[in-house]
Amino acid sequence: IEFALPGEGSTAVVAVADQAALPAAADLLGNYPNPFNPTTHIRFALPVAAKVRLEVYDVAGQRVRTLFEGHLESGYHQVIWDGRDEAGHPVPAGIYLYRVRIADLEKTLRTVRLR
């Protein structure tokens, strides 16, 4: 699944190659690199197929961008965030929170964007 805003590259949800061992529970696994510039990979796990919503917020709690919203199969997945907001503008350097909602799981972690 790929998404693109006008004037930017695509953001994709990618199933991670080794699907032999399914995760025991839904989880937000973190991002790499962290700190990042210009992109970071946000990883999460699904033990069963589920609806997923992954969003980025600034430290004031304002939503910066919805990276993914939809249904995914079980396994390990990653979304690449290119450091842009919903309008396609680069966000300033700073601390950002990313939150995943998967069924009964809601988990938030933080990342740092460098310039």
CSV table of C-alpha atoms in Angstrom, one decimal:
chain,number,residue,atom,x,y,z
A,1,ILE,CA,0.0,0.0,0.0
A,2,GLU,CA,1.5,3.3,-1.0
A,3,PHE,CA,0.5,6.9,-0.3
A,4,ALA,CA,1.8,10.1,-1.8
A,5,LEU,CA,1.1,13.7,-1.2
A,6,PRO,CA,1.6,16.3,-4.0
A,7,GLY,CA,5.3,17.0,-4.5
A,8,GLU,CA,6.7,14.2,-2.4
A,9,GLY,CA,7.8,10.7,-2.6
A,10,SER,CA,5.6,7.8,-1.4
A,11,THR,CA,5.0,6.6,2.1
A,12,ALA,CA,4.5,2.8,2.2
A,13,VAL,CA,3.4,0.1,4.7
A,14,VAL,CA,5.7,-2.8,4.1
A,15,ALA,CA,5.4,-6.3,5.5
A,16,VAL,CA,8.7,-7.3,7.0
A,17,ALA,CA,10.3,-10.3,5.3
A,18,ASP,CA,10.5,-12.9,8.0
A,19,GLN,CA,6.9,-13.9,8.7
A,20,ALA,CA,7.7,-17.4,10.0
A,21,ALA,CA,7.1,-16.5,13.6
A,22,LEU,CA,4.0,-14.4,14.2
A,23,PRO,CA,4.0,-12.0,17.1
A,24,ALA,CA,2.3,-13.1,20.3
A,25,ALA,CA,0.6,-9.7,20.8
A,26,ALA,CA,0.0,-6.4,19.0
A,27,ASP,CA,2.7,-4.0,19.7
A,28,LEU,CA,4.4,-0.7,18.6
A,29,LEU,CA,8.1,-1.7,18.3
A,30,GLY,CA,9.7,1.6,17.9
A,31,ASN,CA,11.4,3.5,15.0
A,32,TYR,CA,14.8,3.6,13.4
A,33,PRO,CA,16.9,5.6,13.0
A,34,ASN,CA,16.0,7.7,16.1
A,35,PRO,CA,16.9,10.6,15.9
A,36,PHE,CA,16.2,10.8,12.2
A,37,ASN,CA,16.8,13.0,9.1
A,38,PRO,CA,15.2,12.7,6.6
A,39,THR,CA,13.2,9.5,7.1
A,40,THR,CA,12.4,7.0,9.9
A,41,HIS,CA,10.9,3.5,9.8
A,42,ILE,CA,8.1,2.9,12.4
A,43,ARG,CA,7.6,-0.8,13.2
A,44,PHE,CA,4.6,-2.6,14.7
A,45,ALA,CA,3.4,-6.2,15.1
A,46,LEU,CA,0.0,-7.8,14.6
A,47,PRO,CA,-0.7,-11.3,15.9
A,48,VAL,CA,-3.9,-11.4,13.8
A,49,ALA,CA,-5.3,-9.3,10.9
A,50,ALA,CA,-6.6,-6.0,12.3
A,51,LYS,CA,-7.6,-2.4,11.6
A,52,VAL,CA,-4.6,-0.1,12.2
A,53,ARG,CA,-4.3,3.6,12.6
A,54,LEU,CA,-0.8,5.2,12.9
A,55,GLU,CA,-0.5,8.9,13.5
A,56,VAL,CA,2.2,11.5,14.3
A,57,TYR,CA,1.7,14.3,16.8
A,58,ASP,CA,3.8,17.3,17.9
A,59,VAL,CA,4.6,17.8,21.6
A,60,ALA,CA,1.6,20.1,21.9
A,61,GLY,CA,-0.7,17.2,21.0
A,62,GLN,CA,-1.6,18.5,17.6
A,63,ARG,CA,-1.9,15.8,14.9
A,64,VAL,CA,0.8,16.3,12.3
A,65,ARG,CA,0.0,13.4,9.9
A,66,THR,CA,-1.9,10.2,9.7
A,67,LEU,CA,0.6,7.7,8.3
A,68,PHE,CA,-1.7,4.8,7.8
A,69,GLU,CA,-5.3,3.9,8.4
A,70,GLY,CA,-6.7,0.6,7.2
A,71,HIS,CA,-6.7,-3.2,7.5
A,72,LEU,CA,-3.5,-5.2,7.6
A,73,GLU,CA,-2.8,-8.9,7.8
A,74,SER,CA,-1.0,-10.5,10.7
A,75,GLY,CA,2.8,-10.1,11.0
A,76,TYR,CA,5.4,-7.5,11.3
A,77,HIS,CA,5.0,-4.2,9.5
A,78,GLN,CA,6.8,-0.9,9.0
A,79,VAL,CA,5.7,2.5,7.8
A,80,ILE,CA,8.3,5.1,6.5
A,81,TRP,CA,7.7,8.6,7.7
A,82,ASP,CA,9.4,11.2,5.5
A,83,GLY,CA,9.2,14.0,8.2
A,84,ARG,CA,6.3,15.8,6.4
A,85,ASP,CA,2.9,16.9,7.6
A,86,GLU,CA,-0.5,16.3,6.0
A,87,ALA,CA,0.1,19.1,3.5
A,88,GLY,CA,3.4,17.8,2.4
A,89,HIS,CA,5.5,20.4,4.2
A,90,PRO,CA,8.7,19.3,6.1
A,91,VAL,CA,8.1,19.5,9.9
A,92,PRO,CA,10.7,21.5,11.9
A,93,ALA,CA,13.3,19.7,14.0
A,94,GLY,CA,12.0,18.6,17.4
A,95,ILE,CA,10.3,15.9,19.3
A,96,TYR,CA,7.3,14.1,17.8
A,97,LEU,CA,5.0,11.4,19.2
A,98,TYR,CA,3.7,8.6,17.0
A,99,ARG,CA,0.7,6.6,18.1
A,100,VAL,CA,-0.7,3.3,16.9
A,101,ARG,CA,-4.2,2.0,17.5
A,102,ILE,CA,-4.7,-1.7,16.9
A,103,ALA,CA,-8.0,-3.2,18.3
A,104,ASP,CA,-7.6,-2.8,22.1
A,105,LEU,CA,-4.0,-1.5,21.9
A,106,GLU,CA,-3.2,2.2,21.9
A,107,LYS,CA,0.5,2.9,22.4
A,108,THR,CA,2.6,6.1,21.9
A,109,LEU,CA,6.3,6.4,21.5
A,110,ARG,CA,8.5,9.4,20.7
A,111,THR,CA,11.1,10.2,18.0
A,112,VAL,CA,13.4,13.2,17.3
A,113,ARG,CA,13.7,14.9,14.0
A,114,LEU,CA,17.1,16.6,13.3
A,115,ARG,CA,17.9,19.2,10.7
